[in-house]
Short mmCIF file of C-alpha atoms in Angstrom, two decimals:
data_model
loop_
_atom_site.label_atom_id
_atom_site.label_comp_id
_atom_site.label_asym_id
_atom_site.label_seq_id
_atom_site.Cartn_x
_atom_site.Cartn_y
_atom_site.Cartn_z
CA UNK A 1070 4.30 -45.59 -45.95
CA UNK A 1071 6.63 -47.99 -45.49
CA UNK A 1072 9.49 -47.65 -42.86
CA UNK A 1073 12.80 -49.01 -43.23
CA UNK A 1074 11.92 -51.19 -39.87
CA UNK A 1075 10.69 -54.18 -39.89
CA UNK A 1076 7.15 -53.25 -39.21
CA UNK A 1077 5.63 -51.09 -41.64
CA UNK A 1078 3.10 -47.85 -41.24
CA UNK A 1079 0.78 -47.80 -44.23
CA UNK A 1080 -1.71 -45.96 -45.33
CA UNK A 1081 -5.04 -45.45 -47.74
CA UNK A 1082 -6.96 -42.54 -49.02
CA UNK A 1083 -9.10 -43.57 -45.11
CA UNK A 1084 -8.96 -41.88 -42.19
CA UNK A 1085 -7.00 -46.11 -40.92
CA UNK A 1086 -3.71 -46.86 -40.86
CA UNK A 1087 -2.15 -50.06 -40.71
CA UNK A 1088 0.62 -50.76 -38.25
CA UNK A 1089 1.89 -54.56 -40.02
CA UNK A 1090 4.86 -56.84 -38.79
CA UNK A 1091 6.86 -56.87 -35.96
CA UNK A 1092 7.43 -53.31 -34.08
CA UNK A 1093 11.50 -53.33 -32.26
CA UNK A 1094 13.32 -51.08 -30.11
CA UNK A 1095 15.42 -50.48 -33.81
CA UNK A 1096 12.13 -49.61 -35.70
CA UNK A 1097 10.38 -47.58 -32.82
CA UNK A 1098 10.91 -44.14 -33.60
CA UNK A 1099 11.16 -44.84 -37.83
CA UNK A 1100 7.07 -45.44 -36.91
CA UNK A 1101 6.96 -42.74 -34.73
CA UNK A 1102 7.58 -40.35 -37.18
CA UNK A 1103 5.73 -41.65 -39.47
CA UNK A 1104 2.53 -42.35 -37.31
CA UNK A 1105 2.95 -38.30 -36.37
CA UNK A 1106 3.30 -37.15 -39.58
CA UNK A 1107 0.12 -38.63 -41.72
CA UNK A 1108 -1.76 -37.63 -38.75
CA UNK A 1109 -0.83 -34.83 -39.12
CA UNK A 1110 -1.27 -34.56 -43.31
CA UNK A 1111 -5.08 -36.32 -41.93
CA UNK A 1112 -7.66 -33.54 -39.85
CA UNK A 1113 -9.73 -35.29 -37.67
CA UNK A 1114 -10.05 -38.83 -36.02
CA UNK A 1115 -7.83 -41.48 -37.42
CA UNK A 1116 -8.19 -44.90 -36.66
CA UNK A 1117 -4.50 -47.34 -35.88
CA UNK A 1118 -5.01 -50.76 -37.06
CA UNK A 1119 -2.38 -52.85 -34.77
CA UNK A 1120 -4.39 -56.54 -35.86
CA UNK A 1121 -1.45 -56.89 -37.98
CA UNK A 1122 1.44 -55.66 -35.52
CA UNK A 1123 3.71 -57.95 -33.24
CA UNK A 1124 5.45 -56.36 -30.12
CA UNK A 1125 7.83 -59.08 -28.66
CA UNK A 1126 9.90 -56.31 -26.35
CA UNK A 1127 8.41 -55.37 -23.12
CA UNK A 1128 7.78 -51.30 -23.57
CA UNK A 1129 8.08 -51.17 -27.40
CA UNK A 1130 3.96 -50.10 -27.17
CA UNK A 1131 4.59 -47.18 -25.69
CA UNK A 1132 5.90 -45.30 -28.44
CA UNK A 1133 1.97 -45.62 -29.42
CA UNK A 1134 0.65 -44.50 -26.24
CA UNK A 1135 3.47 -41.09 -26.82
CA UNK A 1136 1.84 -40.49 -29.76
CA UNK A 1137 -1.46 -40.60 -29.07
CA UNK A 1138 -0.64 -37.56 -26.14
CA UNK A 1139 1.95 -36.20 -28.02
CA UNK A 1140 -1.35 -34.57 -30.88
CA UNK A 1141 -3.69 -35.20 -28.06
CA UNK A 1142 -3.53 -31.09 -28.13
CA UNK A 1143 -3.01 -30.80 -32.22
CA UNK A 1144 -6.17 -29.26 -33.70
CA UNK A 1145 -8.97 -31.52 -34.62
CA UNK A 1146 -6.76 -34.72 -33.69
CA UNK A 1147 -8.51 -37.99 -32.28
CA UNK A 1148 -5.95 -40.72 -32.58
CA UNK A 1149 -7.49 -44.44 -31.56
CA UNK A 1150 -5.52 -47.52 -30.94
CA UNK A 1151 -7.36 -50.23 -32.38
CA UNK A 1152 -5.91 -53.77 -31.17
CA UNK A 1153 -8.37 -55.91 -32.77
CA UNK A 1154 -8.79 -54.10 -36.38
CA UNK A 1155 -11.01 -50.89 -36.53
CA UNK A 1156 -14.49 -50.32 -35.81
CA UNK A 1157 -16.75 -50.13 -39.32
CA UNK A 1158 -16.09 -47.42 -41.10
CA UNK A 1159 -19.07 -44.42 -40.55
CA UNK A 1160 -19.55 -41.41 -42.89
CA UNK A 1161 -17.70 -38.81 -40.17
CA UNK A 1162 -18.68 -34.79 -40.30
CA UNK A 1163 -15.49 -32.88 -41.49
CA UNK A 1164 -13.39 -31.40 -38.51
CA UNK A 1165 -14.31 -28.20 -37.94
CA UNK A 1166 -11.18 -25.82 -38.29
CA UNK A 1167 -9.49 -23.08 -40.18
CA UNK A 1168 -6.10 -24.12 -42.28
CA UNK A 1169 -3.11 -21.51 -44.05
CA UNK A 1170 -0.34 -22.09 -46.42
CA UNK A 1171 1.44 -19.08 -45.17
CA UNK A 1172 5.17 -17.97 -46.48
CA UNK A 1173 7.73 -17.15 -44.43
CA UNK A 1174 7.63 -13.45 -44.12
CA UNK A 1175 6.58 -10.88 -41.46
CA UNK A 1176 3.33 -10.78 -43.48
CA UNK A 1177 2.33 -13.37 -42.70
CA UNK A 1178 2.03 -13.18 -38.66
CA UNK A 1179 -1.09 -10.25 -39.54
CA UNK A 1180 -2.92 -13.20 -42.50
CA UNK A 1181 -2.16 -15.67 -38.93
CA UNK A 1182 -3.98 -13.37 -36.66
CA UNK A 1183 -7.28 -12.30 -39.23
CA UNK A 1184 -7.83 -15.99 -38.97
CA UNK A 1185 -7.32 -16.30 -35.57
CA UNK A 1186 -9.64 -13.34 -34.99
CA UNK A 1187 -12.63 -15.42 -37.66
CA UNK A 1188 -12.44 -18.70 -36.22
CA UNK A 1189 -12.60 -17.26 -32.87
CA UNK A 1190 -16.47 -14.92 -34.62
CA UNK A 1191 -16.96 -18.31 -36.42
CA UNK A 1192 -17.02 -20.24 -32.76
CA UNK A 1193 -18.13 -18.01 -30.51
CA UNK A 1194 -15.12 -17.67 -28.55
CA UNK A 1195 -14.25 -14.09 -28.94
CA UNK A 1196 -12.76 -13.83 -25.52
CA UNK A 1197 -9.81 -16.07 -27.06
CA UNK A 1198 -9.30 -13.91 -29.70
CA UNK A 1199 -7.22 -11.20 -28.36
CA UNK A 1200 -4.33 -13.64 -26.25
CA UNK A 1201 -4.51 -16.25 -29.28
CA UNK A 1202 -3.47 -13.73 -31.93
CA UNK A 1203 -0.17 -13.12 -29.34
CA UNK A 1204 0.27 -16.72 -29.11
CA UNK A 1205 -0.15 -17.00 -32.77
CA UNK A 1206 2.20 -14.07 -33.80
CA UNK A 1207 4.76 -15.43 -31.40
CA UNK A 1208 4.55 -18.86 -33.41
CA UNK A 1209 4.67 -17.26 -36.80
CA UNK A 1210 7.80 -15.24 -36.04
CA UNK A 1211 9.61 -18.07 -34.79
CA UNK A 1212 9.25 -19.48 -38.08
CA UNK A 1213 9.82 -16.76 -40.30
CA UNK A 1214 12.38 -15.90 -37.94
CA UNK A 1215 14.66 -19.08 -37.50
CA UNK A 1216 13.03 -21.74 -39.61
CA UNK A 1217 12.60 -19.56 -42.76
CA UNK A 1218 10.09 -22.35 -44.22
CA UNK A 1219 7.16 -22.28 -45.71
CA UNK A 1220 4.26 -23.28 -42.87
CA UNK A 1221 1.38 -24.76 -42.51
CA UNK A 1222 -1.32 -22.70 -39.76
CA UNK A 1223 -4.53 -24.67 -38.27
CA UNK A 1224 -7.05 -23.87 -35.91
CA UNK A 1225 -9.79 -25.83 -34.20
CA UNK A 1226 -12.72 -25.49 -31.52
CA UNK A 1227 -12.81 -28.25 -28.31
CA UNK A 1228 -16.10 -27.39 -26.51
CA UNK A 1229 -14.05 -23.93 -24.89
CA UNK A 1230 -11.34 -24.41 -25.66
CA UNK A 1231 -9.25 -22.98 -29.17
CA UNK A 1232 -6.13 -25.21 -30.80
CA UNK A 1233 -3.89 -23.72 -32.56
CA UNK A 1234 -0.82 -25.52 -34.17
CA UNK A 1235 2.47 -24.44 -36.56
CA UNK A 1236 4.24 -26.61 -38.91
CA UNK A 1237 7.40 -25.82 -40.28
CA UNK A 1238 9.79 -27.77 -41.91
CA UNK A 1239 12.79 -27.07 -39.96
CA UNK A 1240 14.15 -29.42 -37.46
CA UNK A 1241 14.61 -27.18 -34.55
CA UNK A 1242 12.99 -26.73 -31.50
CA UNK A 1243 11.47 -23.83 -29.78
CA UNK A 1244 13.57 -24.14 -26.29
CA UNK A 1245 11.89 -21.87 -22.69
CA UNK A 1246 13.93 -21.34 -20.53
CA UNK A 1247 11.69 -19.38 -18.26
CA UNK A 1248 11.29 -15.27 -17.50
CA UNK A 1249 13.63 -13.32 -19.94
CA UNK A 1250 15.90 -10.69 -17.36
CA UNK A 1251 14.18 -7.10 -17.64
CA UNK A 1252 17.27 -6.15 -19.26
CA UNK A 1253 17.79 -8.70 -21.97
CA UNK A 1254 16.59 -8.26 -25.73
CA UNK A 1255 14.29 -10.27 -27.51
CA UNK A 1256 13.53 -13.88 -25.62
CA UNK A 1257 10.38 -13.33 -24.52
CA UNK A 1258 8.49 -14.31 -27.53
CA UNK A 1259 7.94 -18.22 -25.85
CA UNK A 1260 6.66 -16.59 -22.76
CA UNK A 1261 3.81 -14.51 -24.39
CA UNK A 1262 2.64 -17.77 -25.42
CA UNK A 1263 3.05 -19.13 -21.56
CA UNK A 1264 1.27 -16.92 -20.79
CA UNK A 1265 -1.41 -16.41 -22.68
CA UNK A 1266 -1.57 -20.82 -23.20
CA UNK A 1267 -2.86 -23.34 -20.29
CA UNK A 1268 -0.12 -25.84 -22.62
CA UNK A 1269 1.88 -25.92 -24.99
CA UNK A 1270 4.57 -27.83 -27.05
CA UNK A 1271 6.79 -28.39 -29.78
CA UNK A 1272 6.35 -31.99 -31.47
CA UNK A 1273 9.43 -32.84 -34.18
CA UNK A 1274 8.55 -34.69 -37.10
CA UNK A 1275 10.54 -36.39 -39.62
CA UNK A 1276 11.27 -32.74 -41.79
CA UNK A 1277 10.14 -30.75 -39.23
CA UNK A 1278 8.05 -30.01 -36.24
CA UNK A 1279 4.48 -29.01 -34.93
CA UNK A 1280 4.34 -26.02 -32.53
CA UNK A 1281 1.27 -26.14 -30.56
CA UNK A 1282 -0.83 -24.24 -27.83
CA UNK A 1283 -4.06 -24.29 -26.65
CA UNK A 1284 -6.35 -21.14 -24.74
CA UNK A 1285 -9.39 -21.69 -22.59
CA UNK A 1286 -11.88 -19.22 -22.50
CA UNK A 1287 -12.62 -19.99 -19.02
CA UNK A 1288 -8.85 -18.97 -17.94
CA UNK A 1289 -9.43 -16.14 -19.89
CA UNK A 1290 -12.30 -14.85 -18.27
CA UNK A 1291 -10.91 -15.39 -14.42
CA UNK A 1292 -7.84 -13.70 -16.13
CA UNK A 1293 -10.18 -10.64 -17.11
CA UNK A 1294 -12.25 -10.70 -13.58
#
């Protein structure tokens, strides 16, 4: 996957992405977008091979660390930066996740809730089914109301946490401005996500965005007690 910068982002069917050439400030944003898009396309651990990359400008490498931070809370995602080349390939189990393609229609939220309930039951996280359904309903409804594009729902467990993400193909990003006035109409969707999830956010991609959230069983247990 070449970019229009001097740095090339090379991919194949493996879990390794190779950066070759010279990464400078002019090409950093393009490389960042290409990496994020590839990481979303391939759930599971991804190794970024930096052995063929040269960085001459101070601070430019920060874009790679930024990508690693941005995907840390995506479902079933793990990113390793390997300056000396990737480790020898090892057989890897398929990541534990649920994924579905949903159309931008009102019924999509109901299907998303059903998948959340199935996942929480499968992974022994029944206490997260209700709060995760609240969050995913708002995430999906935002796509239906604003993005109006097909979307991908992805969820995966990580210990006692549930990671949920919805990827659409519109550029606009959700903006949370705090609690809405009591007499306002609408505007409470992001507040609901902020209430039930420990962390949430959005990551821009070259052709859309990923909106994600992370919920913890211990938070829900503390709330109920």
